[in-house]
Coordinates of C-alpha atoms in Angstrom, one line a residue:
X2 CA 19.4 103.9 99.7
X3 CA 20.6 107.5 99.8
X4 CA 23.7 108.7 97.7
X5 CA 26.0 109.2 100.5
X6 CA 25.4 105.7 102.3
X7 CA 27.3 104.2 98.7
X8 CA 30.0 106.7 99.0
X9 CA 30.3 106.2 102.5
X10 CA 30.3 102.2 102.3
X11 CA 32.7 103.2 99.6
X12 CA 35.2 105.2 101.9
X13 CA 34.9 103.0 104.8
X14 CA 35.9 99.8 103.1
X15 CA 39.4 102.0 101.4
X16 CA 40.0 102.8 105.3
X17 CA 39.6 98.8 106.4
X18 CA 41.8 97.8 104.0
X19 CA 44.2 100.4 104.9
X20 CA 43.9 99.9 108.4
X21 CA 44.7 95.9 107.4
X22 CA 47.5 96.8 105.9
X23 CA 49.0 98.2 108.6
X24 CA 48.4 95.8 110.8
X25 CA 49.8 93.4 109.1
X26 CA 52.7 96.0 108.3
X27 CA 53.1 96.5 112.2
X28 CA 53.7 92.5 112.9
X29 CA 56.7 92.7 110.4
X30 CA 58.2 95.2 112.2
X31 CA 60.1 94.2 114.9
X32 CA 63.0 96.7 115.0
X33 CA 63.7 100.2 114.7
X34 CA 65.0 99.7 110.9
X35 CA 62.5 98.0 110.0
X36 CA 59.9 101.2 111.1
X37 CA 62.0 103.7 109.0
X38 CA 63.7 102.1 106.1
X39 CA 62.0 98.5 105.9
X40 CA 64.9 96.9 106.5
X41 CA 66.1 97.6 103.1
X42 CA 63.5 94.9 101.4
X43 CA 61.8 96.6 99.0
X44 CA 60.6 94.6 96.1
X45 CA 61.2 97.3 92.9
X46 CA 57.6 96.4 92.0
X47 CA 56.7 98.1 95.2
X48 CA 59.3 100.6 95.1
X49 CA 58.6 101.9 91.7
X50 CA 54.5 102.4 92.6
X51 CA 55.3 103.8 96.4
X52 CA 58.0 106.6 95.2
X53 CA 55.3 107.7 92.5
X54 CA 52.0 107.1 94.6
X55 CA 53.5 109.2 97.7
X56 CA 55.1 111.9 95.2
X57 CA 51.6 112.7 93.8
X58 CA 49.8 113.8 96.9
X59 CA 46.3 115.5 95.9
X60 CA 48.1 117.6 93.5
X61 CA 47.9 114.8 90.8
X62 CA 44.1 114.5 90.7
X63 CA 42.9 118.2 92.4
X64 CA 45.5 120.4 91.6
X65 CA 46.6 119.5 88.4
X66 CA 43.1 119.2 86.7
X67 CA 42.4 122.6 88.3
X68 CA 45.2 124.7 86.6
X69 CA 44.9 122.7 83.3
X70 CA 41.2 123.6 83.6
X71 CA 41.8 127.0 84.5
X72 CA 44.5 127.9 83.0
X73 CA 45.0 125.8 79.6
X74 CA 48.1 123.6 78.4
X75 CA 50.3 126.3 79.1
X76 CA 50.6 124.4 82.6
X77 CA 51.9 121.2 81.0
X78 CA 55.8 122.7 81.3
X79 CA 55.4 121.6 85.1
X80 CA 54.0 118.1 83.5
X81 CA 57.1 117.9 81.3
X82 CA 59.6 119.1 84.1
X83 CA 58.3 116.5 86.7
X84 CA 57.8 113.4 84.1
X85 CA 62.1 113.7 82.9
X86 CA 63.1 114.4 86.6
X87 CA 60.9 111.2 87.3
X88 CA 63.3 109.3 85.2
X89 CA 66.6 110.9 85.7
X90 CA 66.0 110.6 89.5
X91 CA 65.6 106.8 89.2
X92 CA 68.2 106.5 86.6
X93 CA 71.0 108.6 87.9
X94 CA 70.1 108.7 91.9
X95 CA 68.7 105.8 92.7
X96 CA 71.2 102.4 92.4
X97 CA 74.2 105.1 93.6
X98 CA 72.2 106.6 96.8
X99 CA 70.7 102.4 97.5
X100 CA 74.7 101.8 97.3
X101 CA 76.3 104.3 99.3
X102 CA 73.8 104.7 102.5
X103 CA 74.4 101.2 102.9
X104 CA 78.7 102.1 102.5
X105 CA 78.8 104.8 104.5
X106 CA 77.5 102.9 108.1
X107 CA 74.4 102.0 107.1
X108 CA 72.3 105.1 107.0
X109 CA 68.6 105.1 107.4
X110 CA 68.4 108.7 107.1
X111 CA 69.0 111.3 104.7
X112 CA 70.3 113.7 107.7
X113 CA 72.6 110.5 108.5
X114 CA 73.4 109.8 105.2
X115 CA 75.3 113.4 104.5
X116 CA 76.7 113.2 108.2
X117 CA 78.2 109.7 107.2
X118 CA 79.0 110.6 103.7
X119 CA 81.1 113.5 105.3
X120 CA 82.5 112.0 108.1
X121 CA 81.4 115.0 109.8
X122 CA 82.0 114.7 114.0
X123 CA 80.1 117.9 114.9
X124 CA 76.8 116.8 114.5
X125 CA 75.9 120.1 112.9
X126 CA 74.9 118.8 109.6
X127 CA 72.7 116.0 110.4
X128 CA 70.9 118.4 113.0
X129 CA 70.5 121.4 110.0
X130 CA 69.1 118.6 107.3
X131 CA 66.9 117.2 110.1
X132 CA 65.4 120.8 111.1
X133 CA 65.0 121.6 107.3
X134 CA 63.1 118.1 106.9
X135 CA 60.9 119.1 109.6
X136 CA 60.2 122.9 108.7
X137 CA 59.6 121.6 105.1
X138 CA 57.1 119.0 105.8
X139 CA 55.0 120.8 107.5
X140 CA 53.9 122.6 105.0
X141 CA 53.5 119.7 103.0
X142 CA 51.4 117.6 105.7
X143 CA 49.4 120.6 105.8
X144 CA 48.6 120.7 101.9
X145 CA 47.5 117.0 102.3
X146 CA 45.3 118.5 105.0
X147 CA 44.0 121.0 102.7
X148 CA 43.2 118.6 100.3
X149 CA 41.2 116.3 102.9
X150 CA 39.4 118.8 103.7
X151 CA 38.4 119.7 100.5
X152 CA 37.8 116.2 99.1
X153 CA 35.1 115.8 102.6
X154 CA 33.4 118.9 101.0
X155 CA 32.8 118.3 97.5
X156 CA 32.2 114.4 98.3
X157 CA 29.8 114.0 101.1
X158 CA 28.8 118.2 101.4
X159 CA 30.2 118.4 105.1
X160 CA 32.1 120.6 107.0
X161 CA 35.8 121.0 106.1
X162 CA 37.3 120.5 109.1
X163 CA 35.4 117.0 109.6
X164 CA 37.4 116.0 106.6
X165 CA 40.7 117.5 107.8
X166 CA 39.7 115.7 110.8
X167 CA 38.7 112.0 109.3
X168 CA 41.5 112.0 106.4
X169 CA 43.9 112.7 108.6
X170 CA 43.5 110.2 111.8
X171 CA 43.0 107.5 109.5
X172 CA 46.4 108.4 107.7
X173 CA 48.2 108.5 111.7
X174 CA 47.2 105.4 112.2
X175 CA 47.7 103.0 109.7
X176 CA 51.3 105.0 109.5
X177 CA 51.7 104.8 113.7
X178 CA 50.9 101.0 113.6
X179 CA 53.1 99.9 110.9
X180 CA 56.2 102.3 109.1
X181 CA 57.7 102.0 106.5
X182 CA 56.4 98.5 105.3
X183 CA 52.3 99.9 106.1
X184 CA 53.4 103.5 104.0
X185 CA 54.9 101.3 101.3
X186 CA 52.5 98.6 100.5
X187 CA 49.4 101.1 101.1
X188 CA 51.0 103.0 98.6
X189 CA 50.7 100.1 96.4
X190 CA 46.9 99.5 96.5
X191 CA 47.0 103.8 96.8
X192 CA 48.8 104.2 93.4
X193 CA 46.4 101.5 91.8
X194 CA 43.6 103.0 92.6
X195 CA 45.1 106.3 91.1
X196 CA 45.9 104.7 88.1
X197 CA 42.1 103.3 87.2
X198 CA 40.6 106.4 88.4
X199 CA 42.4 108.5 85.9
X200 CA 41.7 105.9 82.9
X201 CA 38.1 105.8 84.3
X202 CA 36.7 109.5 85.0
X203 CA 37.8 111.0 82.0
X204 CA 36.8 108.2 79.5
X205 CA 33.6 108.1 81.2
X206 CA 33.0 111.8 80.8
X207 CA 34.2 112.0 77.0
X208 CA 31.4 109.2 76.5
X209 CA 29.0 111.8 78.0
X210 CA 29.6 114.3 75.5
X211 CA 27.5 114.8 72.2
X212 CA 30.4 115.8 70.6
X213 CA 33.8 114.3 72.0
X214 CA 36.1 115.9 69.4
X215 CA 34.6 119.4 71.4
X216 CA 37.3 118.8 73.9
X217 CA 40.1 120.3 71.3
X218 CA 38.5 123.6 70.8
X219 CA 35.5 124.3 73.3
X220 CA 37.5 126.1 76.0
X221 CA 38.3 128.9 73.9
X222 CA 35.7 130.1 72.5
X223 CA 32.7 129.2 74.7
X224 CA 32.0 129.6 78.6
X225 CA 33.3 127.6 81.1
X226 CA 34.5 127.6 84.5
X227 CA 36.5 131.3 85.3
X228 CA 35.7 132.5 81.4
X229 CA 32.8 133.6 80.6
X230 CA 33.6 133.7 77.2
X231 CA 36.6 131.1 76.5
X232 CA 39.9 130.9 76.5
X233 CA 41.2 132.2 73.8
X234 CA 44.8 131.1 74.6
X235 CA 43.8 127.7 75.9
X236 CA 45.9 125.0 73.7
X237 CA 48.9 127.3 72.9
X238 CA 51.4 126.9 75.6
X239 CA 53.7 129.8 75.1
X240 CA 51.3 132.3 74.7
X241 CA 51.0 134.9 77.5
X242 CA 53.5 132.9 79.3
X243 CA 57.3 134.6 80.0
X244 CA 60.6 132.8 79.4
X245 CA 61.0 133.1 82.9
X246 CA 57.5 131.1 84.0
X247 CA 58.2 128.4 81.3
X248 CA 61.8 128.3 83.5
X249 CA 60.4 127.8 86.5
X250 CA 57.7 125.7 85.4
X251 CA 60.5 123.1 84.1
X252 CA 62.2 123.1 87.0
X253 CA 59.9 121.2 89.2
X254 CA 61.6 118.5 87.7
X255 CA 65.1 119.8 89.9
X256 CA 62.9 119.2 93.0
X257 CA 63.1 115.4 92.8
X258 CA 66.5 115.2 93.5
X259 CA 65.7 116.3 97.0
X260 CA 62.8 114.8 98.4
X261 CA 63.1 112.6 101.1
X262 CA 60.1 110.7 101.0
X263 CA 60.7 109.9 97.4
X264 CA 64.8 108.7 97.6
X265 CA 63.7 106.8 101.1
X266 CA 62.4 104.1 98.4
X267 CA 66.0 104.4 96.7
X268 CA 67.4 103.6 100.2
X269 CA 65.1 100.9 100.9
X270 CA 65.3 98.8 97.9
X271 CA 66.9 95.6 97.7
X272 CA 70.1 95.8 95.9
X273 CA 71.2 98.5 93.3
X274 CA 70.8 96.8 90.2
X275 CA 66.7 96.6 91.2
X276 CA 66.4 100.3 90.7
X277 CA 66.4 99.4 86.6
X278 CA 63.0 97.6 87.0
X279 CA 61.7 99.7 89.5
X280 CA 62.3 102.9 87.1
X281 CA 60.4 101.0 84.7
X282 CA 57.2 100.6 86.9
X283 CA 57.5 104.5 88.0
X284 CA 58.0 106.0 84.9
X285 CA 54.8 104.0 82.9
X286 CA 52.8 104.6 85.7
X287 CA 53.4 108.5 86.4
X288 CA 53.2 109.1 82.2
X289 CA 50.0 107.5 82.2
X290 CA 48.5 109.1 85.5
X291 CA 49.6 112.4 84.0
X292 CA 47.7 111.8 80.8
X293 CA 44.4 111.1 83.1
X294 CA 44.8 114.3 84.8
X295 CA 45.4 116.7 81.4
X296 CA 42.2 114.6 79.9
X297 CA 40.2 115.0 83.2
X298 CA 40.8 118.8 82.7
X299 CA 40.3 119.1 78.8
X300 CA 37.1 117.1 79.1
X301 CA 36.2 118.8 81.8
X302 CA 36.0 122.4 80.4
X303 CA 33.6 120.6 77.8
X304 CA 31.0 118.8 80.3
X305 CA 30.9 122.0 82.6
X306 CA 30.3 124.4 80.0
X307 CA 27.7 122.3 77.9
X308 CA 26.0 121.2 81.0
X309 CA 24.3 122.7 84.0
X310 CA 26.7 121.1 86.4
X311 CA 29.3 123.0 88.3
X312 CA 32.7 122.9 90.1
X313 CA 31.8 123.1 93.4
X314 CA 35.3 124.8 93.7
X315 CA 35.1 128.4 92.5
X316 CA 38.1 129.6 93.2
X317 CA 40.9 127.3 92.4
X318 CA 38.4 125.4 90.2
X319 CA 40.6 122.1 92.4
X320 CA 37.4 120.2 92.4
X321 CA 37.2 119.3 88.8
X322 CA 37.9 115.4 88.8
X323 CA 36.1 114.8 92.0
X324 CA 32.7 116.2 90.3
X325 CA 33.1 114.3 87.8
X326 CA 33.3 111.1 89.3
X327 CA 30.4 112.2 91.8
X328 CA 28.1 113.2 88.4
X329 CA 29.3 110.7 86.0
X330 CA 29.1 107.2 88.4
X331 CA 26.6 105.5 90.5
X332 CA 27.4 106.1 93.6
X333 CA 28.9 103.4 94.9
X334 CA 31.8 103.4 91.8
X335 CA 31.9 107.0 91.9
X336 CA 32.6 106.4 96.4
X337 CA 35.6 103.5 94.8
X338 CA 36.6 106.2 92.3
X339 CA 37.2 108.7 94.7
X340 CA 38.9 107.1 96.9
X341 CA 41.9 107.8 94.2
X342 CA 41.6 111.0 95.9
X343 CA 42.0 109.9 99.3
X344 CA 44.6 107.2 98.1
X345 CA 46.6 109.9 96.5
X346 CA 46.2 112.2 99.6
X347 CA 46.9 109.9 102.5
X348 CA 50.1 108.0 100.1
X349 CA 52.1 111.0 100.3
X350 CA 50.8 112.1 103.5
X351 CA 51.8 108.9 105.4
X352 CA 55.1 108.9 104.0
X353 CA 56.1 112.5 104.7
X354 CA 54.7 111.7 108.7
X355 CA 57.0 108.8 108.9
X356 CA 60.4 110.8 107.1
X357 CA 59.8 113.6 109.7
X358 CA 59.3 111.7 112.5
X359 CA 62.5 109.8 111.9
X360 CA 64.1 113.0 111.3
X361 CA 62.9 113.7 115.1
X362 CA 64.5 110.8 116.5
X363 CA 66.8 109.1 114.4
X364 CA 68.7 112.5 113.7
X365 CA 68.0 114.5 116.8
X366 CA 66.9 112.7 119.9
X367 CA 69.7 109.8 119.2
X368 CA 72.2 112.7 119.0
X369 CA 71.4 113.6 123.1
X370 CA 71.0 109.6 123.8
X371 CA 73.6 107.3 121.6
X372 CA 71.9 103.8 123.5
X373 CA 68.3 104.1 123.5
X374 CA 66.4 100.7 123.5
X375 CA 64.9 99.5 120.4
X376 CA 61.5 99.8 122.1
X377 CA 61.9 103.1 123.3
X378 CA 62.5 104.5 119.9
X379 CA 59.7 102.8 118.3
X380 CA 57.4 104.4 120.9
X381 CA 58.9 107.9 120.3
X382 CA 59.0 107.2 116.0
X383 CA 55.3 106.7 117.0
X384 CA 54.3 109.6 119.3
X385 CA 56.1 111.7 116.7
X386 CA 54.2 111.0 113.5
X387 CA 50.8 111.7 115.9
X388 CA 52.6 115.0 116.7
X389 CA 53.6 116.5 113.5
X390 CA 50.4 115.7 112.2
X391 CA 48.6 117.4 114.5
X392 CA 50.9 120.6 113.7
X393 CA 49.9 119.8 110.0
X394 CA 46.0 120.1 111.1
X395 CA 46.4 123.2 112.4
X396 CA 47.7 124.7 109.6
X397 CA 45.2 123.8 107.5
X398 CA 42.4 125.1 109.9
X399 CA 42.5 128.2 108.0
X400 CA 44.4 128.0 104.6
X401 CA 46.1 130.7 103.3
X402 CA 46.9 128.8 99.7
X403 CA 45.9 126.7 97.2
X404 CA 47.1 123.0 97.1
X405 CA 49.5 123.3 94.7
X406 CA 51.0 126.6 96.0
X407 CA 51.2 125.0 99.4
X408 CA 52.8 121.8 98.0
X409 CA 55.5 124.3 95.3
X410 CA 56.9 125.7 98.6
X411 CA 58.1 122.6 100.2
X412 CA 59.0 121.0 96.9
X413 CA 61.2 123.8 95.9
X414 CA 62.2 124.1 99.7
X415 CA 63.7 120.0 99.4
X416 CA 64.9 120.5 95.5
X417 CA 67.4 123.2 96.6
X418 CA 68.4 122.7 99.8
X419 CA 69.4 118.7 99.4
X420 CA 69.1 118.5 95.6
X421 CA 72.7 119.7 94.8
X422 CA 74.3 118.0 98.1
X423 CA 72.6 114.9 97.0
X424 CA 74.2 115.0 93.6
X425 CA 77.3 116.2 94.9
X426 CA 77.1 113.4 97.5
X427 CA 77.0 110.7 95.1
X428 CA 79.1 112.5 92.1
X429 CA 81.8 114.6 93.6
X430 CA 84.4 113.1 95.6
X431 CA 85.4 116.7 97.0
X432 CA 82.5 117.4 98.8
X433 CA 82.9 118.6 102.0
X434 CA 80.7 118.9 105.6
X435 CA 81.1 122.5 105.9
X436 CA 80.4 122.6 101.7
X437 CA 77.1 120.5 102.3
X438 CA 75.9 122.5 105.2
X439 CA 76.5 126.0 103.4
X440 CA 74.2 124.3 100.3
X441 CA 71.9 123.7 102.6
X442 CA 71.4 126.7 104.4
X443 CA 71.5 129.0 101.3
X444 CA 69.2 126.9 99.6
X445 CA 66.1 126.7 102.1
X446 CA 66.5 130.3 103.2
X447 CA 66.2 131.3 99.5
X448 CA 63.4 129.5 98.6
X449 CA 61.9 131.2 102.1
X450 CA 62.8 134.2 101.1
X451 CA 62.6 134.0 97.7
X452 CA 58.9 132.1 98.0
X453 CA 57.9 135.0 101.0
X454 CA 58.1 138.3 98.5
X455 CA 55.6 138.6 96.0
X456 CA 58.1 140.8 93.5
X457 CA 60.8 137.9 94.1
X458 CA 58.2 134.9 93.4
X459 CA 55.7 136.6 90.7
X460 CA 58.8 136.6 88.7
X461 CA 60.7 133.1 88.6
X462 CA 59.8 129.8 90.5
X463 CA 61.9 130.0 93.8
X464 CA 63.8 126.6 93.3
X465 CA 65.6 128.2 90.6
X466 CA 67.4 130.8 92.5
X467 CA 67.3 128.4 95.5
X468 CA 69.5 125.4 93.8
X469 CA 72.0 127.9 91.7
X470 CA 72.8 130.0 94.9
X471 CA 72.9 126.4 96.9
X472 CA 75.3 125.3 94.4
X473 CA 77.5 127.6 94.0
X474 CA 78.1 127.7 98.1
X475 CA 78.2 124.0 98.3
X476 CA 81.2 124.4 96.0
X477 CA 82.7 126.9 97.4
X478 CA 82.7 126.2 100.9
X479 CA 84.2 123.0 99.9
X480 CA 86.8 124.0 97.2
X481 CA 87.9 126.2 100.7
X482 CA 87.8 123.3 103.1
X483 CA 88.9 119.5 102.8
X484 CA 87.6 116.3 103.0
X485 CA 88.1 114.1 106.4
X486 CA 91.1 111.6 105.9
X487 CA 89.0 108.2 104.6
X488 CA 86.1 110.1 102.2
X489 CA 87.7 109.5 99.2
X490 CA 88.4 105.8 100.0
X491 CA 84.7 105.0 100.7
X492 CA 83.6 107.3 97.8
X493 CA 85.6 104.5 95.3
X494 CA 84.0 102.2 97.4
X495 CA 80.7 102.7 96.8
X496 CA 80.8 104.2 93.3
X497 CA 82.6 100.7 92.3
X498 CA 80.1 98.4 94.2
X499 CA 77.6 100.4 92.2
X500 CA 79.0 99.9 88.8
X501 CA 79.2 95.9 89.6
X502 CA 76.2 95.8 90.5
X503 CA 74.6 97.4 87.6
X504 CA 76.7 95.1 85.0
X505 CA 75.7 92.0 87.2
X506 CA 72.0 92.6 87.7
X507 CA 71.9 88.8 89.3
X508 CA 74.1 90.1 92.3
X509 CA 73.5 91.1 95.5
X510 CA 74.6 94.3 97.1
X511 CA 76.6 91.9 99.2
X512 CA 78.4 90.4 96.1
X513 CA 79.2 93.9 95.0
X514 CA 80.7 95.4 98.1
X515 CA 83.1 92.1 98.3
X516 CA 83.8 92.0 94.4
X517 CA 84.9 95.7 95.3
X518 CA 86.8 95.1 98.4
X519 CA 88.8 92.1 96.9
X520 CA 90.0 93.8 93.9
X521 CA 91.1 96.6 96.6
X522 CA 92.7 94.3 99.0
X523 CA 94.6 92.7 95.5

């Protein structure tokens, strides 16, 4: 049997069980909560692998390897950046943000969540976070596009738009059929397979070598990939590399804060206390995926340059660990390997689908009509993820990027325009409506802006400017304004049932938000 028949047999059963999962995902849901936000049952287990698994996108496995193999470690300051906001988000976001969407009318939303947290009656909030959510993700649906494309290419030799084509149909539809519950527990299998893939390729590879100790000096002095005569610079990460770069390399780790498809799991989980445990889960697992990726890079420059294979990517060099896998593995392992690739892909993919559709019609169709049946917005949730990913396909017909620049715009896009008011949100009792929606603003039009001039973005990642002009108008315009009479109340509300919760990791969010109430009522 041919080559591609095993990868093919490969792919095909990845899609069946994703497909499964989402039917079985799609006779959970009965109601409109349970389609956006699971109904808030999220074990931490599953929390902790689905807000890693549909972080990572492609970037984790294609675009990382590439610029490590490109490039050298002086790429790793993203690594570092992303792996402490990773924990800081789950240890500082997550039990306050699972506490307070619940306190402030039981949001489903992010766009709902400020517009609660406010008590903001003009609807212009929610609407601005729900447009943002929706420019944004676009250009993130379209790097997972990008990278569907590519993985069709370097896998099975076809034509890049069949790949756009398959990865992305197969992504609609186990996210149409089931929500939430299908984009969470697909993410679990998804962010398994990541994890072995990463431990597998480049283990597999370093066996392959005559000399495995090559890997910590080959790249700069020999030919590989882009250098025809090494890397000189390879292992030193400062060198050639500005202040200002090192800056903006760290501050990925700023983005996290904002990102709606990661906090959803913050919203969705169980009680507060659970995020502990969950943090556990996501933290072990993203510190060892991003120890697969730098190896898959540093034993890549080896195998490439002592061998006659080559990247089939010459350009952004983004092909590295799917080459590796095709080379190294017969070819039915290497099809179960690379479908890490696809996991990766279609994890973050499927959950940015579902956050913008509900950012459609939880935060802007209910606004025009307040009683829609629950049927009628499970059919629109629906129509809308088929929508916005057909936009997302037809951006990445012709890309005019590489994945990870496509994927740094709309991270830095989410990091400054809701990181600060999400902080703020949870931290600052003074917030205001008018305060959030200046952050906001200033924040996405300067990454835009910012991200849009060459001069501007050649010199310092965009999401720096972005979140420290965000902040600063977020507290201005609401040091100049003032809360809506019953803010502050709920704010002690929800900060307390927090704290309880966290000291009495046995109790439910239920036992909090009474143990809080009763000693107010005394």
């Amino acid at each position: 049997m041919s080559d591609n028949f095993w990868l093919v047999l490969a792919v095909v059963l990845y899609f069946g069980v994703m497909v499964a999962i989402g039917i079985y995902s799609w006779r959970k849901t009965t109601k409109y909560d349970d389609y956006v936000l699971g109904d808030r049952g999220l074990h931490p287990l599953v929390a902790g692998l689905s807000a890693g698994a549909s972080d990572m996108s492609g970037w984790l496995l294609m675009g990382l390897p590439g610029a490590l193999f490109v490039a050298g470690m002086s790429e790793l300051w993203i690594v570092i950046g992303l792996f402490i906001g990773t924990w800081a988000n789950w240890k500082w976001i997550a039990p306050r943000l699972r506490t307070y969407t619940e306190v402030a009318k039981n949001s489903i939303t992010l766009p709902s969540f400020f517009e609660n947290r406010t008590h903001d009656t003009s609807r212009v909030l929610r609407v601005t976070a729900a447009l943002i959510i929706i420019f944004f993700f676009t250009f993130y649906v379209s790097s997972g596009m990008v990278s569907g494309g590519r993985y069709y290419e370097s896998t099975f030799g076809g034509e890049y738009l069949h790949g756009v084509l398959l990865v992305g149909s197969i992504t609609v539809l186990y996210t149409f059929i089931g929500g939430f519950l299908a984009v969470s527990y697909t993410d679990v299998v998804q962010g398994a397979l990541m994890f072995l893939a990463l431990l597998a390729v480049p283990l597999m590879a370093l066996l392959a070598l005559d000399n495995p100790a090559d890997i910590f000096s080959w790249a700069t002095s020999n030919p590989y990939g882009p250098w025809e005569d090494g890397n000189p610079t390879y292992f030193n990460m400062v060198a050639g590399v500005s202040i200002a770069t090192i800056v903006g390399n760290l501050a990925w780790g700023l983005g996290y804060f904002g990102q709606p498809h990661i906090v959803t799991r913050f919203m969705a989980l169980r009680s507060p206390s659970e995020a502990k445990s969950a943090r556990r889960t996501g933290t072990i697992w993203v510190a060892i995926c991003y120890l697969g990726a730098i190896f898959t890079a540093l034993v890549g420059t080896v195998y490439f340059g002592q061998t006659s294979a080559s990247v089939t990517d010459q350009s952004g060099f983004e092909t590295v660990f799917l080459d590796l896998a095709r080379i190294l593995f017969h070819p039915l392992i290497a099809g179960l390997v690379l479908t890490a690739v696809l996991a990766a892909i279609m994890s973050t993919m499927s959950s940015q689908l579902l956050i913008t559709s509900s950012a459609l019609i939880e935060d802007l169709y209910r606004i025009a009509n307040k009683h829609p049946s629950t049927t009628t917005l499970l059919v629109l949730s629906r129509a809308m993820v088929i929508g916005v990913a057909l936009v997302g396909m037809a951006l990445a017909l012709n890309p005019s990027d590489t994945i990870l620049g496509l994927v740094g715009f709309a991270w830095a896009g989410f990091g400054a325009a809701f990181g600060p008011v999400i902080i703020a949100s949870l931290y600052w009792k003074r917030l205001t409506a008018p305060g959030a929606i200046a952050g906001m603003v200033v924040g996405a039009v300067t990454v835009f802006v910012w991200g849009s001039v060459d001069a501007l973005s050649s010199t310092i990642y965009e999401i720096v400017p972005g979140v420290i002009l965000a902040t600063a108008a977020m507290v201005a315009v609401s040091l100049a304004t003032r809360p809506k009479p019953g803010v502050a109340e709920e704010f002690d509300t929800a900060s307390a049932a927090t704290d309880y919760a966290l000291a009495h990791p046995e109790s439910t969010f239920a036992d909090a938000l009474r143990n809080r109430r009763g000693r107010s009522a005394v």
